[in-house]
XYZ file of C-alpha atoms in Angstrom:
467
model
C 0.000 0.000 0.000
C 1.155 3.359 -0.691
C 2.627 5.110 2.331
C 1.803 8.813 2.971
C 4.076 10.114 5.442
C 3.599 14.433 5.557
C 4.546 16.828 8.354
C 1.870 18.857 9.477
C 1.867 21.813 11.022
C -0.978 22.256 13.633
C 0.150 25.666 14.282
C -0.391 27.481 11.062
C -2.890 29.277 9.260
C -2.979 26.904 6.652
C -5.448 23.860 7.258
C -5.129 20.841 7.704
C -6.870 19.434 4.772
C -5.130 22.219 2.612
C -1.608 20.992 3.835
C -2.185 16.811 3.621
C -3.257 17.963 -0.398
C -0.484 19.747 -1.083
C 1.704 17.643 0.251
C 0.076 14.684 -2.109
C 0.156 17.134 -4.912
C 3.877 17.673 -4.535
C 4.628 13.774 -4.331
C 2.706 13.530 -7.487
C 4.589 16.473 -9.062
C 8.423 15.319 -8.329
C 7.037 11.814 -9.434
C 7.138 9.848 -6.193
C 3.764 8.938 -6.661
C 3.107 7.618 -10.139
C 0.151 8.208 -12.286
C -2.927 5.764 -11.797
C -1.271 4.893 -8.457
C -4.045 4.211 -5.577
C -4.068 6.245 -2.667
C -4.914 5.137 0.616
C -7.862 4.612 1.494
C -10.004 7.724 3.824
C -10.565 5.568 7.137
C -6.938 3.901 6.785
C -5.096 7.049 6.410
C -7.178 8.588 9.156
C -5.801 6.447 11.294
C -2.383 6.831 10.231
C -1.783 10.063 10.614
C -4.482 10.416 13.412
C -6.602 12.817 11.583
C -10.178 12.913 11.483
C -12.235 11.854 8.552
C -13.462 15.026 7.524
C -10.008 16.350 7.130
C -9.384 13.079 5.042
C -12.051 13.454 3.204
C -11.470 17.533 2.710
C -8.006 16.918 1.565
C -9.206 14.678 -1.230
C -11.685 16.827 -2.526
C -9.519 19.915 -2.732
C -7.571 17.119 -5.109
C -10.233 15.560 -6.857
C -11.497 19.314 -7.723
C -8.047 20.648 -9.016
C -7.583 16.970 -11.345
C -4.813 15.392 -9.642
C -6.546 12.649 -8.580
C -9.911 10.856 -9.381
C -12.245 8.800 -7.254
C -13.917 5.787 -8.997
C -16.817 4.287 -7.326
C -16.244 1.040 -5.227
C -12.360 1.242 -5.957
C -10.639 3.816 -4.223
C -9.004 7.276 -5.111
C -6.555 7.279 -8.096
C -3.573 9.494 -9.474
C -5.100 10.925 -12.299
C -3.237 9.485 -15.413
C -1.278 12.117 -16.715
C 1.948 11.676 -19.131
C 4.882 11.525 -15.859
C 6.890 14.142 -18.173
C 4.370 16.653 -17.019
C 5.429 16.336 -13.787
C 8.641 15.753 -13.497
C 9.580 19.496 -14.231
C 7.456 20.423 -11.318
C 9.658 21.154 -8.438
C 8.731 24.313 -7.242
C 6.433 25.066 -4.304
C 2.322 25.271 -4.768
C 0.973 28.872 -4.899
C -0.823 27.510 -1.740
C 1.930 26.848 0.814
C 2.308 28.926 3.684
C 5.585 30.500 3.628
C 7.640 30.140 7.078
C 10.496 32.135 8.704
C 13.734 30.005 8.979
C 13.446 29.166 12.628
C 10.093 27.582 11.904
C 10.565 25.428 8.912
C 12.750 23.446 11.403
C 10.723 22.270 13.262
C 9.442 18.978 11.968
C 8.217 17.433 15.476
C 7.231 19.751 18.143
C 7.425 18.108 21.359
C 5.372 21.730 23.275
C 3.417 20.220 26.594
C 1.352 22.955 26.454
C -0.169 21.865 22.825
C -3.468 19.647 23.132
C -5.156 17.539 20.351
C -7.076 20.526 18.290
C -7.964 18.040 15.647
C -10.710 16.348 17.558
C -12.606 19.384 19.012
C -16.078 19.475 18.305
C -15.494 22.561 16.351
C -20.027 22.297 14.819
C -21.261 22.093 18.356
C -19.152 24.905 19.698
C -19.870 27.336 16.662
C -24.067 26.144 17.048
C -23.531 26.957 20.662
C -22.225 30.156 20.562
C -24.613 31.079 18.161
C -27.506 29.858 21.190
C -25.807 31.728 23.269
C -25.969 35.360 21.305
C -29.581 34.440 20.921
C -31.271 33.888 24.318
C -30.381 37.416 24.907
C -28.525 39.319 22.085
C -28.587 43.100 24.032
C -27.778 41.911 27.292
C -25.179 39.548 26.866
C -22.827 42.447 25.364
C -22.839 44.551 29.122
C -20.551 43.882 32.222
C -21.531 40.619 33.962
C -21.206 39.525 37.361
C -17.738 40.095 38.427
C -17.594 36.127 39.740
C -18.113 35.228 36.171
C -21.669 33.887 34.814
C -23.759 32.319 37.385
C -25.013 29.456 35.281
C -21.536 28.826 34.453
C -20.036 28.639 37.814
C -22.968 26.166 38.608
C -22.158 23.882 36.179
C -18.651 23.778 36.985
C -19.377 23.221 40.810
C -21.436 20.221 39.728
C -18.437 18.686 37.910
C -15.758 19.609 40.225
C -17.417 17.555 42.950
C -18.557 14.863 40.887
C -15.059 14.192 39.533
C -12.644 15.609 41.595
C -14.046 15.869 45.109
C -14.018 19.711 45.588
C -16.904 20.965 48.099
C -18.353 24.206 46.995
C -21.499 26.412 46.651
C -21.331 29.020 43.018
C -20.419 31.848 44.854
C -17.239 30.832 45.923
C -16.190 30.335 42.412
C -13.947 33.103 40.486
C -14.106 32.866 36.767
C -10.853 34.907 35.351
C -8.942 34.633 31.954
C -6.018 32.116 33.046
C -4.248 30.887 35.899
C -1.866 34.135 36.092
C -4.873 36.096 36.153
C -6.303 34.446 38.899
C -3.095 34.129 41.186
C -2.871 37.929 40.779
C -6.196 38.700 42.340
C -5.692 36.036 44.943
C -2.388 37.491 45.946
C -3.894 40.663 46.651
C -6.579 39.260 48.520
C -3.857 36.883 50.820
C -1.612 39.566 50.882
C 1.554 40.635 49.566
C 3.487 40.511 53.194
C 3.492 36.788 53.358
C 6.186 34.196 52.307
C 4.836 32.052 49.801
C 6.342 28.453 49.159
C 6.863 27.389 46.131
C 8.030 23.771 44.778
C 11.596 23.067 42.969
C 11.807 22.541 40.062
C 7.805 24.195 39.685
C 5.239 26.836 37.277
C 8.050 29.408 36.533
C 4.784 30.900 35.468
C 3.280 31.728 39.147
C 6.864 32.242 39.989
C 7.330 35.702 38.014
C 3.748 36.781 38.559
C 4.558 36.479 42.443
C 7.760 37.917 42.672
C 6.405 40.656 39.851
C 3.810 41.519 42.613
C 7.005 41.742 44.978
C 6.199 39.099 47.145
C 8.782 37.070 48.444
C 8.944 33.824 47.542
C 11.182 30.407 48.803
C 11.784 27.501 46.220
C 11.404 24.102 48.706
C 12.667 20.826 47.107
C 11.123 18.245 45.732
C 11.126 14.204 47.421
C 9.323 11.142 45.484
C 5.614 12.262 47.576
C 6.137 16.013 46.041
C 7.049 19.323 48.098
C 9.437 18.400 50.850
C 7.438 18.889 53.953
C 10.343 19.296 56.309
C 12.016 21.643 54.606
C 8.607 23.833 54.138
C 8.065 23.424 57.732
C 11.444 24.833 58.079
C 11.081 27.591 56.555
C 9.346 31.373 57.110
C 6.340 30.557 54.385
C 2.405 30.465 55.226
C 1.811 30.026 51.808
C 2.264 26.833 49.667
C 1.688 26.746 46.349
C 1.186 22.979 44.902
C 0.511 20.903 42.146
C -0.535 17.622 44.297
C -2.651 15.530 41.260
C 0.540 16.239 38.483
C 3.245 17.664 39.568
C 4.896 20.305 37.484
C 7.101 19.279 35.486
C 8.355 15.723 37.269
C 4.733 14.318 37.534
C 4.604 12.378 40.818
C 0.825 12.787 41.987
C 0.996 13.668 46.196
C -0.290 10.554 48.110
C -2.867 10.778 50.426
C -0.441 10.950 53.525
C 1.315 13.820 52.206
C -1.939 15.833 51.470
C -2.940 15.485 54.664
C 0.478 16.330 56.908
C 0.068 19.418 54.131
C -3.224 20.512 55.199
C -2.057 19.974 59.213
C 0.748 22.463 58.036
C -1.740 24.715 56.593
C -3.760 24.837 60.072
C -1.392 25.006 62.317
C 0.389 28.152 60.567
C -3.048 29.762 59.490
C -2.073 29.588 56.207
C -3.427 28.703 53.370
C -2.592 25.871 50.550
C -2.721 26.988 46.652
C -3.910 23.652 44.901
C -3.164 24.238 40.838
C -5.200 21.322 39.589
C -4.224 22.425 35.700
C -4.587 19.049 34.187
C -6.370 16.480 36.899
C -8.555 14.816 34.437
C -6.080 13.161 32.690
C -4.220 10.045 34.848
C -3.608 6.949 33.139
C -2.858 4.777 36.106
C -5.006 4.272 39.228
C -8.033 5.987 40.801
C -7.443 9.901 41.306
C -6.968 10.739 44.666
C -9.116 13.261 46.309
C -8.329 17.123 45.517
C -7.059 18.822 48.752
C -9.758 20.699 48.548
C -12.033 18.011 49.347
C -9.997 16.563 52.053
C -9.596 19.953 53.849
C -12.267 20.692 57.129
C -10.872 24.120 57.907
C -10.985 25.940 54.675
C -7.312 26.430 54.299
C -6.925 25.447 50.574
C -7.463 27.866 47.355
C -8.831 25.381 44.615
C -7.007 26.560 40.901
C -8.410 24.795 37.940
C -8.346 25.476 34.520
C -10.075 24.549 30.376
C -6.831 25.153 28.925
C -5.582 21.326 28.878
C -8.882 20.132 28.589
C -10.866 21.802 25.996
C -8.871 25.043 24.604
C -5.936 26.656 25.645
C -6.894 30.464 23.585
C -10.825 30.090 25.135
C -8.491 31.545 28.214
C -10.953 30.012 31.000
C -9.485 29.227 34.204
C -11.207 29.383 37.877
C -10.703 29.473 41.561
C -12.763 28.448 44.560
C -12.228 30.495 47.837
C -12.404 29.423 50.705
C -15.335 31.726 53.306
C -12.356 34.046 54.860
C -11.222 35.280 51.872
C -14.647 34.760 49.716
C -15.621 37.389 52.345
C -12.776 39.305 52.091
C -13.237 39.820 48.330
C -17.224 39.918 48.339
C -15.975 43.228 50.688
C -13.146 44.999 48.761
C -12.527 42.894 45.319
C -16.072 43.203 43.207
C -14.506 46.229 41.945
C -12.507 44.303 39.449
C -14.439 43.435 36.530
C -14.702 39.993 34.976
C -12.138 39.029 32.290
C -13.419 36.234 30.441
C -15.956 37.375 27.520
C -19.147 36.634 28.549
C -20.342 35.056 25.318
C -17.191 32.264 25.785
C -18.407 31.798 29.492
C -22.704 31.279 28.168
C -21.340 28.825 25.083
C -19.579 26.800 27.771
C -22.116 26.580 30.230
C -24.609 25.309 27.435
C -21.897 22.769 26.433
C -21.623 21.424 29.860
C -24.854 21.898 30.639
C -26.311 19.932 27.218
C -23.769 16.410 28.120
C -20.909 17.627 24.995
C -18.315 18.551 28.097
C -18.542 15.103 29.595
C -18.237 13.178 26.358
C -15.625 15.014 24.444
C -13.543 14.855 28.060
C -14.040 11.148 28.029
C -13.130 11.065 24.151
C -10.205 13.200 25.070
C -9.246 11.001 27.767
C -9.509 7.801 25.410
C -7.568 9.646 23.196
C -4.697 11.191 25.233
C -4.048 7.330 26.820
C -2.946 6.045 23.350
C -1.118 8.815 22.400
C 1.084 8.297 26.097
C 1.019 4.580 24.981
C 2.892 5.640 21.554
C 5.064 7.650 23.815
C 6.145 4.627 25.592
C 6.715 2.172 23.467
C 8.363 4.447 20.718
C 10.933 5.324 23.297
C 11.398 1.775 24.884
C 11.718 0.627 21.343
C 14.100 3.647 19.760
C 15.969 4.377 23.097
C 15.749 1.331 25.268
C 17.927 1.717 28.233
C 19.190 4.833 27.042
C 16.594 6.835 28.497
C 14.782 7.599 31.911
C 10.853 8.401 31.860
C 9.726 10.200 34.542
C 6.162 11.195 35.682
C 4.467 8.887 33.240
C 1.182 8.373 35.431
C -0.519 11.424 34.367
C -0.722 14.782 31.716
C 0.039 15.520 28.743
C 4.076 15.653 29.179
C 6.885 13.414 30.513
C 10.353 14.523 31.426
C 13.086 12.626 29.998
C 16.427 11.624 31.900
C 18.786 11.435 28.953
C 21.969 8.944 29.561
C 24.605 9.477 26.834
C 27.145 12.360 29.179
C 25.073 15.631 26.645
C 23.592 18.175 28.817
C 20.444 19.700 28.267
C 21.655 22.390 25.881
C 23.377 20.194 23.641
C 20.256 17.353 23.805
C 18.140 20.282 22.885
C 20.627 21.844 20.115
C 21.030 18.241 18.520
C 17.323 17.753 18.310
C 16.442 20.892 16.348
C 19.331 20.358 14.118
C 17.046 17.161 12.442
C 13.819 19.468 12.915
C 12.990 18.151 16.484
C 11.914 20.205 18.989
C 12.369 19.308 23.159
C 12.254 21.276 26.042
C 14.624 22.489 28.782
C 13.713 21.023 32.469
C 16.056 24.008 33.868
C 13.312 26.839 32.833
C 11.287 25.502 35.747
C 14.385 25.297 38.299
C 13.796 28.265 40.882
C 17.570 29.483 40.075
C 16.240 30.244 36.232
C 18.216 27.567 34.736
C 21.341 27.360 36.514
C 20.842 23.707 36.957
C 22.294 21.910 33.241
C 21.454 18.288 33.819
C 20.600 15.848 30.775
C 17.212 16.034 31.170
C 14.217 17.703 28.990
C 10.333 18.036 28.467
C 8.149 16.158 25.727
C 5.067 16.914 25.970
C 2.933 14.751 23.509
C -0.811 16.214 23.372
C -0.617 17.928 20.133
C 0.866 15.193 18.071
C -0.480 12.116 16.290
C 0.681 8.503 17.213
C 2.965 8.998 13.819
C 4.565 12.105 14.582
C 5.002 10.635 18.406
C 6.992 7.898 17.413
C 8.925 9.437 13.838
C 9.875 12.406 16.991
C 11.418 9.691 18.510
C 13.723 7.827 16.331
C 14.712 11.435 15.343
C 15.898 11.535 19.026
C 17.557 8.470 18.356
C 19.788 9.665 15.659
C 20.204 13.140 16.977
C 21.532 12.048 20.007
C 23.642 8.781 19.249
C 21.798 6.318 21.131
């Protein structure tokens, strides 16, 4: 069977469908697929390159329509039988490719843990949604809402958060705000800027700089195999902890019960308070998720983060946080005065979405989904890299970190990689030091890549680094 192998790039303008034809149009044009060849067929070439059938489908219309190919009923898609001469003098680019600066053409695999799988969003429902949503009440959804964020919304996620992750809460202690940095911001001020905050090393380096942006001082506390070291936080001058308990970030050990709980005792006794950054709890591909701390805590001590980036969209920018009553009263008194962030007609399309069943099933799809793609991740590097290479934090997420053993440090693992168009990650952005740490070990994250490009990343890695 004819093998189609292109590299597509989910990040540009151009579309998918547009790029998988021109691709086929330019193997037909240097000759490397002959005339009357068959192609592959739609469903087997979806599942190749772990596109959807549409796209399939789109691509081979866009082909059928400009006569390089024809489709003949009950046999398949074929090369349209032109004289190969034709082609052969064809070498230059389409008038349809997207042209790229030189940094980007580069890249061939991008291993970015902060990419998910855009290819499977339900892309119909969403637009008929939002559409709903402008409906219902065209004039008023266009004025300032409720400073929380919409009502209906904040419902719907309190119904979810307990039913899947544990977290007791009424609607009004939820915070709607337009990402995670957003939302740490506004909680700083309302925790206050005077108090040590504790944050976990290697962690977020994105909480780290809004923090110390705010001028707060902040302590990096090490890491042991259960997650933040709780002797050395209890050590130190902090009230604050910030935490990522169900996935660490970016080594990926998920806090065990014991820990959570010696946390929360921590919490009480220094009437602090715990920061729990849930950013991507609904994907774990071993075990039963343990309680949030949230759930587990009696004495409201813990701030509950949680975010859609990871799990629907990272540009619909809707994240959340649940207060606990002190400081839900504390910003009911001086905080309303900040407007909300988040558009109001993104928050009404996802309440409907929840609301009508679509969140539940494309998060189970997703879920499906993401556990193969990890499953790739495995056995493409067990099978290109063998013993060469550590995987850590391979429970849960949408990234691993890789512990590379052939004596390169990070910068030249990194360097070697892009030189064959492969793009990794440096574990040292998320040391509290700002890199000063050079070990051999980097970040794939693996969400926005097919099960093809997971494993042809790979045995690029292979070659690039000499294993």
């Amino acid at each position: 069977m004819l093998e189609l192998t292109p590299v597509l790039d989910y990040k540009s303008d151009n579309p998918l469908y547009l790029q998988l034809s021109n691709y086929v149009k330019q193997e037909i044009l240097s000759g490397r697929i002959k005339p009357t060849a068959k192609l592959p067929s739609k469903r087997n070439l979806s599942h190749y390159l772990g596109l959807s059938l549409n796209t399939i489908q789109a691509a081979y219309d866009q082909l059928c329509a400009e006569g390089y190919v024809e489709s003949k009923p009950r046999k398949g898609i074929f090369v349209t039988p032109f004289d190969e001469d034709i082609f052969s003098i064809q070498k230059y680019p389409t008038h349809l490719e997207v042209k790229k600066e030189p940094s980007e053409s580069k890249v061939k695999i991008d291993f970015n843990s902060g990419r998910v799988d855009l290819e499977h969003f339900p892309f119909s429902v969403w637009r008929k949604l939002t559409m709903k949503a402008l409906y219902e009440d065209q004039k008023e959804i266009f004025n300032n809402g409720d400073p929380k964020g919409e009502r209906l919304l904040r419902e719907q996620i309190a119904i979810q958060l307990f039913a899947s992750r544990g977290v007791r809460c009424s609607p009004d202690q939820i915070i709607i705000g337009a990402g995670t940095q957003v939302l740490m911001g506004l909680l700083c001020l309302l925790i206050g800027r005077e108090n040590t905050y504790a944050l976990e090393n290697p962690g977020f380096h994105r909480i780290r700089v809004v923090l110390q942006d705010l001028g707060v001082n902040t302590l990096p506390i090490s890491l042991d195999e259960s997650g933040i070291n709780l002797k050395e936080l209890k050590e130190s001058s902090a009230t604050i902890a910030y935490v990522t308990p169900s996935h660490q970030f970016p080594f990926g050990m998920v806090m065990p019960i014991k820990r959570r709980m010696e946390l929360l005792k921590w919490a009480e006794e220094q009437c602090g308070y715990i920061i729990e950054d849930d950013y991507d709890g609904e994907y774990r591909y071993k075990g039963k998720p343990i309680p949030s701390l949230q759930g587990l805590d009696p004495n409201g001590r813990v701030v509950y983060l949680g975010t859609f980036s990871k799990s629907l969209i990272p540009s619909i920018r809707i994240s959340y946080m649940v207060l606990p009553a002190a400081l839900l009263s504390k910003y009911e008194e001086r905080f309303t005065i900040y407007k909300q962030t988040v558009s109001r007609l993104h928050q009404n399309t996802l309440y409907h979405f929840m609301k009508d069943g679509h969140w539940q099933r494309h998060l189970n799809k997703m879920r499906t989904l993401y556990r193969k793609k990890q499953a790739a991740l495995m056995a493409a590097i067990k099978k290109h890299l063998g013993e060469k290479a550590q995987i850590i934090g391979e429970n849960a997420g949408l990234h691993i970190v890789l512990d590379v053993k052939n004596n390169m440090l990070e910068k030249e693992l990194i360097s070697s990689a892009m030189k064959l168009g492969v793009k990794v990650y440096p574990l040292s952005t998320y040391d509290y030091e700002l890199g000063s740490v050079d070990g051999s070990q980097v970040i794939l994250g693996f969400g926005g890549l097919s099960e093809y490009e997971i494993d042809k990343g790979v045995r690029l890695l292979k070659n690039a680094w000499k294993l």
